[in-house]
Short mmCIF file of C-alpha atoms in Angstrom, two decimals:
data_model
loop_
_atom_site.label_atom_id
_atom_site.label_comp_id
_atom_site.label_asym_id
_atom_site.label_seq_id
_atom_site.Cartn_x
_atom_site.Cartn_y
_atom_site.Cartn_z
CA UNK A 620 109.93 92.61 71.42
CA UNK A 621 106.46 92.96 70.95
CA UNK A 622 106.12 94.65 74.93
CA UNK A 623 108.70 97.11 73.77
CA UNK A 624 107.11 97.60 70.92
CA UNK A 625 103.77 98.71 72.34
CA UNK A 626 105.94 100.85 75.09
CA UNK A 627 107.66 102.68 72.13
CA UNK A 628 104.26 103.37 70.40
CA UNK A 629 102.56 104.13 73.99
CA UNK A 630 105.21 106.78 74.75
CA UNK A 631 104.98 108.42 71.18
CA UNK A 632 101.58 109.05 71.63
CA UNK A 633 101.70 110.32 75.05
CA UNK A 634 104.68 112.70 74.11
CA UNK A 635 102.63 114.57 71.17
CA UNK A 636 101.03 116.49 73.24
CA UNK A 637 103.47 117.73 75.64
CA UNK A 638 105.99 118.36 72.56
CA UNK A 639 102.50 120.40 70.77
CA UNK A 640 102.23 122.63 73.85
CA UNK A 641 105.56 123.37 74.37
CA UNK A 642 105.88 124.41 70.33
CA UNK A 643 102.77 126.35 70.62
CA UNK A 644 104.05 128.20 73.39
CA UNK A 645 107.37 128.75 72.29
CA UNK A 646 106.11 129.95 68.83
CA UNK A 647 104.26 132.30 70.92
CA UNK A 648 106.94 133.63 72.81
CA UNK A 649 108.77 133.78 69.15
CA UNK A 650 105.90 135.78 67.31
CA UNK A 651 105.56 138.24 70.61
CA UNK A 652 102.08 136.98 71.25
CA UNK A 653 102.98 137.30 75.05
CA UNK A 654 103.93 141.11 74.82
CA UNK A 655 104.34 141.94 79.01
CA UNK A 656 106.38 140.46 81.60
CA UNK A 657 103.24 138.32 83.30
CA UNK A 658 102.69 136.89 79.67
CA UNK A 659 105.82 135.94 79.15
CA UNK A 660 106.35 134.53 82.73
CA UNK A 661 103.02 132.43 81.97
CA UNK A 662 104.34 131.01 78.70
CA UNK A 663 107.77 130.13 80.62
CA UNK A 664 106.41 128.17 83.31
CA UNK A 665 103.72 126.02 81.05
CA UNK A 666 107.34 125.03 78.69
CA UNK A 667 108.84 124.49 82.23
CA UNK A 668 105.82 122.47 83.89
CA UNK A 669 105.60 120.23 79.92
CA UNK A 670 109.44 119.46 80.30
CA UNK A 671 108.92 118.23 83.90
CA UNK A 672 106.09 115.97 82.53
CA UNK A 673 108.14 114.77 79.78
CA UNK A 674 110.93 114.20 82.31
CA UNK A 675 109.15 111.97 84.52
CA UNK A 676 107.32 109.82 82.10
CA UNK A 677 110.64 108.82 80.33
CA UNK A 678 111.52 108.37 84.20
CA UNK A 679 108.93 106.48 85.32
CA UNK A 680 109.42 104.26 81.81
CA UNK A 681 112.92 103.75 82.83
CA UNK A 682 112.20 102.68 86.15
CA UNK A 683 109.22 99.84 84.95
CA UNK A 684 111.91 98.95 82.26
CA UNK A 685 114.31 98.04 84.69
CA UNK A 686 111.57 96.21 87.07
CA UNK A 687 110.00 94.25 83.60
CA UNK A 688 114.09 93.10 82.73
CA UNK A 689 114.05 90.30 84.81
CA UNK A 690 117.42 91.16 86.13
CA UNK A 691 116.24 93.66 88.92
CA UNK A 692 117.60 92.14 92.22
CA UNK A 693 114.97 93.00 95.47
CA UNK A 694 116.62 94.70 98.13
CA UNK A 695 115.20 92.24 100.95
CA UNK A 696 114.78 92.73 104.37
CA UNK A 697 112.88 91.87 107.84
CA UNK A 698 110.68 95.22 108.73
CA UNK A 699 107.40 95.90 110.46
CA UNK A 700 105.53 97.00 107.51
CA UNK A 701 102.48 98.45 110.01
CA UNK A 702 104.90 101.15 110.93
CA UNK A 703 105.78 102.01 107.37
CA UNK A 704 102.49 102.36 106.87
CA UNK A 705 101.88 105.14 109.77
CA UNK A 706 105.05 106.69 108.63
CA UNK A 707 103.83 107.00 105.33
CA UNK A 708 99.67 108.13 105.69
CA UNK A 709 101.98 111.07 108.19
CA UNK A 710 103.62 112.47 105.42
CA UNK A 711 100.23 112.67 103.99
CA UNK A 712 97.85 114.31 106.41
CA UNK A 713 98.88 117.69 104.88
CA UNK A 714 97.66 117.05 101.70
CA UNK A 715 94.48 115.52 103.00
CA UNK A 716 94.02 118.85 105.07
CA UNK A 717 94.64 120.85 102.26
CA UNK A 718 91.76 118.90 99.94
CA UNK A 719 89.29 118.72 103.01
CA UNK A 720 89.59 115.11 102.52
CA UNK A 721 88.80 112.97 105.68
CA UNK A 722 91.37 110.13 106.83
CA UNK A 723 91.00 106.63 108.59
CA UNK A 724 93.51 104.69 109.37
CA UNK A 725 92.74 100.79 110.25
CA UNK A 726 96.49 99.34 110.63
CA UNK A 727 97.86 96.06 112.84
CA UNK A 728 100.31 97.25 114.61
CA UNK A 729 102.54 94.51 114.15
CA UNK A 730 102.56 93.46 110.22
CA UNK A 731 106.41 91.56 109.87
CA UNK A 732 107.54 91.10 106.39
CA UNK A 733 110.36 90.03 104.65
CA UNK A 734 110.65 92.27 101.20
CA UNK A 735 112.25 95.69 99.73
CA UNK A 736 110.81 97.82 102.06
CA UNK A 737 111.87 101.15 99.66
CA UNK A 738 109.99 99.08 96.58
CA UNK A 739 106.89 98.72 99.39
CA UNK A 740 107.22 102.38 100.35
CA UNK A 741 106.66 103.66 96.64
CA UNK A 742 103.39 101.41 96.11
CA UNK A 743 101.76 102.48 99.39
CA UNK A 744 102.76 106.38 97.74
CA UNK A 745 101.49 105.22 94.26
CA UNK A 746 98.17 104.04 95.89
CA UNK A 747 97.66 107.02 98.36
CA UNK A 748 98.42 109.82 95.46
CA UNK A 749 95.45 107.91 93.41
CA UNK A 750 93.41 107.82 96.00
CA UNK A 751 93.61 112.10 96.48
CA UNK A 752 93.61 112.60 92.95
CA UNK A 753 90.41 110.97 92.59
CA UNK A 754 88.85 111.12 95.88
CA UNK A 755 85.31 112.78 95.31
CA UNK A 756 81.75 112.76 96.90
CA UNK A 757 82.59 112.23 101.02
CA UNK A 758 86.32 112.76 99.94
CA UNK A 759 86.97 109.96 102.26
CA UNK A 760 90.54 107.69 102.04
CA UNK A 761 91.00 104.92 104.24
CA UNK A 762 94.20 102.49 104.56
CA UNK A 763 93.83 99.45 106.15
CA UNK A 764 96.44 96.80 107.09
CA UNK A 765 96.25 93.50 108.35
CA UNK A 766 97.73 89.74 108.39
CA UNK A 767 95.82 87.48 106.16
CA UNK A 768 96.54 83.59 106.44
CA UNK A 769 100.82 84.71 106.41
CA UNK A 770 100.08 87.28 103.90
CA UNK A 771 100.47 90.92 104.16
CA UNK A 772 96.88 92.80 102.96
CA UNK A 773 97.11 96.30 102.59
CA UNK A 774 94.45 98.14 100.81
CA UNK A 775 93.95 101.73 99.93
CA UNK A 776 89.97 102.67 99.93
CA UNK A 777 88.58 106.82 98.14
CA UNK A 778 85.13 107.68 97.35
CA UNK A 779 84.47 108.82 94.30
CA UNK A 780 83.44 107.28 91.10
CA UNK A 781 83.57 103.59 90.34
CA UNK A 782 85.96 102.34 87.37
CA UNK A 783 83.51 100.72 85.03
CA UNK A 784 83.67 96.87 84.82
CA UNK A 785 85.07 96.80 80.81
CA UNK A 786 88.05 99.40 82.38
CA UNK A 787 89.46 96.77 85.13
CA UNK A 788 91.38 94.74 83.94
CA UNK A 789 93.09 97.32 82.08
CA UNK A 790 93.79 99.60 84.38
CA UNK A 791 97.57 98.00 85.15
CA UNK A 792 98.44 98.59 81.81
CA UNK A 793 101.20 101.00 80.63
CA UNK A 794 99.41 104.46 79.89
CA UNK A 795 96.36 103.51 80.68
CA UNK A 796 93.94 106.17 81.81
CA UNK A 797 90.39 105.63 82.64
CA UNK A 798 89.74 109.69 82.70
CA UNK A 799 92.49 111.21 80.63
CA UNK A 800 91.50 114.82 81.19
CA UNK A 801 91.46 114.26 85.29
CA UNK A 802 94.87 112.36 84.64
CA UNK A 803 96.24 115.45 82.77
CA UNK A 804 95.00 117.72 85.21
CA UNK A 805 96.89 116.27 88.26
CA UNK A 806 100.28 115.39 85.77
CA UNK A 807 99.67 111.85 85.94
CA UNK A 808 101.60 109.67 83.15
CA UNK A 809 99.21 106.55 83.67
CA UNK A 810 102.51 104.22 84.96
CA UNK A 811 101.86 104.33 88.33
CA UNK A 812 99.84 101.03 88.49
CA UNK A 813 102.02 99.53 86.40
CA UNK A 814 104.85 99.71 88.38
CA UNK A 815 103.06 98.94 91.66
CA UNK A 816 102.13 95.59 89.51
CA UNK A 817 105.33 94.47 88.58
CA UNK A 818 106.57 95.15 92.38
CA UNK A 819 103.92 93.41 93.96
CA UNK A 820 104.40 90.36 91.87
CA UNK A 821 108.23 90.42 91.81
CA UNK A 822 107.32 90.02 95.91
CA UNK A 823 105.07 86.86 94.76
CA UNK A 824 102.44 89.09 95.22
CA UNK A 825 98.88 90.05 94.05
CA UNK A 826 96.98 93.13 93.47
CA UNK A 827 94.14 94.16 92.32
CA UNK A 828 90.59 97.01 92.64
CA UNK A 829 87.47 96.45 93.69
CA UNK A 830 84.56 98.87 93.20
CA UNK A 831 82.43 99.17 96.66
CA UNK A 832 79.05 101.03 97.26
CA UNK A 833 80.79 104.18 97.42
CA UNK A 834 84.37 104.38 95.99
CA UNK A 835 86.92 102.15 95.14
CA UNK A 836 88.93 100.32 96.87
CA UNK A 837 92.98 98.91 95.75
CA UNK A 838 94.48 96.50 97.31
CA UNK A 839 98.34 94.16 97.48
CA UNK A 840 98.77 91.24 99.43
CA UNK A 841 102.37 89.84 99.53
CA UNK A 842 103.76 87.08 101.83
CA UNK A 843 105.26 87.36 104.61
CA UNK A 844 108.06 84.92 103.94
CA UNK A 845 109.31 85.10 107.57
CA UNK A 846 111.27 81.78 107.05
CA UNK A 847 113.48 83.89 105.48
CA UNK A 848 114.31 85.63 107.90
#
C-alpha cells in the first residue's frame, strides 16, 4: 500500500505540469492568442508532444506495475547475449552520428545466458538512451561485455558529469531525476532505471553506477544459469 501510495503521489506531481501546459496552450488557442496558421500549428504540436508524454509515463507506470506485482512470469530462454548486444549498439550508431558522439564497443563474443532476452533487450536500450542524453565533454559511450565468475557483466560507460554521491542511491527510484530540466528536455519520465532494476533483479541480478574520472559508468550483472538450459 504504502509503494502505491508514493506511485500515486509521484505521478500527480509529475502530471501538473504536462496538464498546466496543455491548458495554457489550449486557452491560448481559445482566446486567439495564436492568430496565423504557424501559431496555431505551434500550439497544436506542444498539446500533441504533452499528450505523448503523458501517454508514456502512465505507460511506463503500467509496465513497472506489472514487473513490481510479483506475478510477472520471465519469458526464459538460452541466447548469446554478446550478439544482442552488437545488434542493439547497430541500431544506435545513427544517433551517435547524429550527436557527434564517439562509440566503443568492448563485447565477448560468446556471452550464453539463460533469461528473457526481450526484458534484456529493453535495459541495454534504457542504458544506451541515458548514456546519449547525458553524454557531454568527449561525448564518448562505451559498452562493454564480458563473463564474470558465471555471471553476465554488461556495463554502459558516457562522459559527462558525475551524479553526486548523496544522488546514488536514489537514482533507481520511481521519478527520480538528478537534473530535471535536462530530463524534461529529452522527454524523460525518470522510470527508466526503475524498470531496468526490477528486471535485473527479477533475473537474480544486480545493478548499479559508478562515477569514473570522466563520466559515469552503469552497469547489470545477471547469471548465467546455464544449468538451466
Amino acid at each position: 500500500v504504502k509503494l502505491y501510495n508514493t506511485l500515486f503521489n509521484s505521478l500527480s506531481h509529475e502530471l501538473k505540469t504536462p496538464i498546466g501546459v496543455i491548458k495554457g496552450y489550449a486557452e491560448g488557442l481559445n482566446y486567439g492568442v495564436a492568430d496565423d496558421r504557424e501559431k496555431i500549428k505551434r500550439y497544436c504540436n506542444v498539446i500533441s508532444l504533452e499528450c505523448d508524454r503523458m501517454d508514456g509515463m502512465v505507460k511506463e507506470l503500467l509496465n513497472l506495475s506489472m514487473l513490481e506485482s510479483g506475478i510477472f512470469k520471465l519469458n526464459l530462454s538460452n541466447f548469446n547475449l554478446g550478439e544482442l548486444i552488437k545488434s542493439v549498439t547497430e541500431r544506435f550508431k545513427p544517433v551517435f552520428d547524429k550527436k557527434d558522439i564517439t562509440f566503443e564497443l568492448s563485447c565477448d563474443g560468446i556471452l550464453l545466458v539463460y533469461a528473457d532476452c526481450d526484458l534484456i533487450e529493453r535495459v541495454l536500450n534504457n542504458y544506451i538512451i541515458n548514456a546519449v542524453n547525458h553524454s557531454d565533454g568527449q561525448k564518448k559511450i562505451k559498452v562493454t561485455g564480458e563473463i564474470r565468475n558465471k555471471n553476465i557483466y554488461v556495463s554502459v560507460f558516457n562522459t559527462g558529469s558525475f551524479i553526486p554521491e548523496s544522488e546514488i542511491e536514489n537514482i533507481w527510484g520511481v521519478f527520480y531525476k538528478v537534473d530535471k530540466a535536462r530530463t524534461r528536455q529529452y522527454g524523460g519520465h525518470g522510470i527508466g532505471l526503475s524498470i531496468v532494476k526490477q528486471i535485473i533483479e527479477l533475473h537474480g541480478g544486480r545493478v548499479g553506477v559508478n562515477n569514473t574520472d570522466n563520466g559515469v559508468m552503469f552497469y547489470a550483472e545477471i547469471p548465467q544459469n546455464l544449468e538451466n538450459k
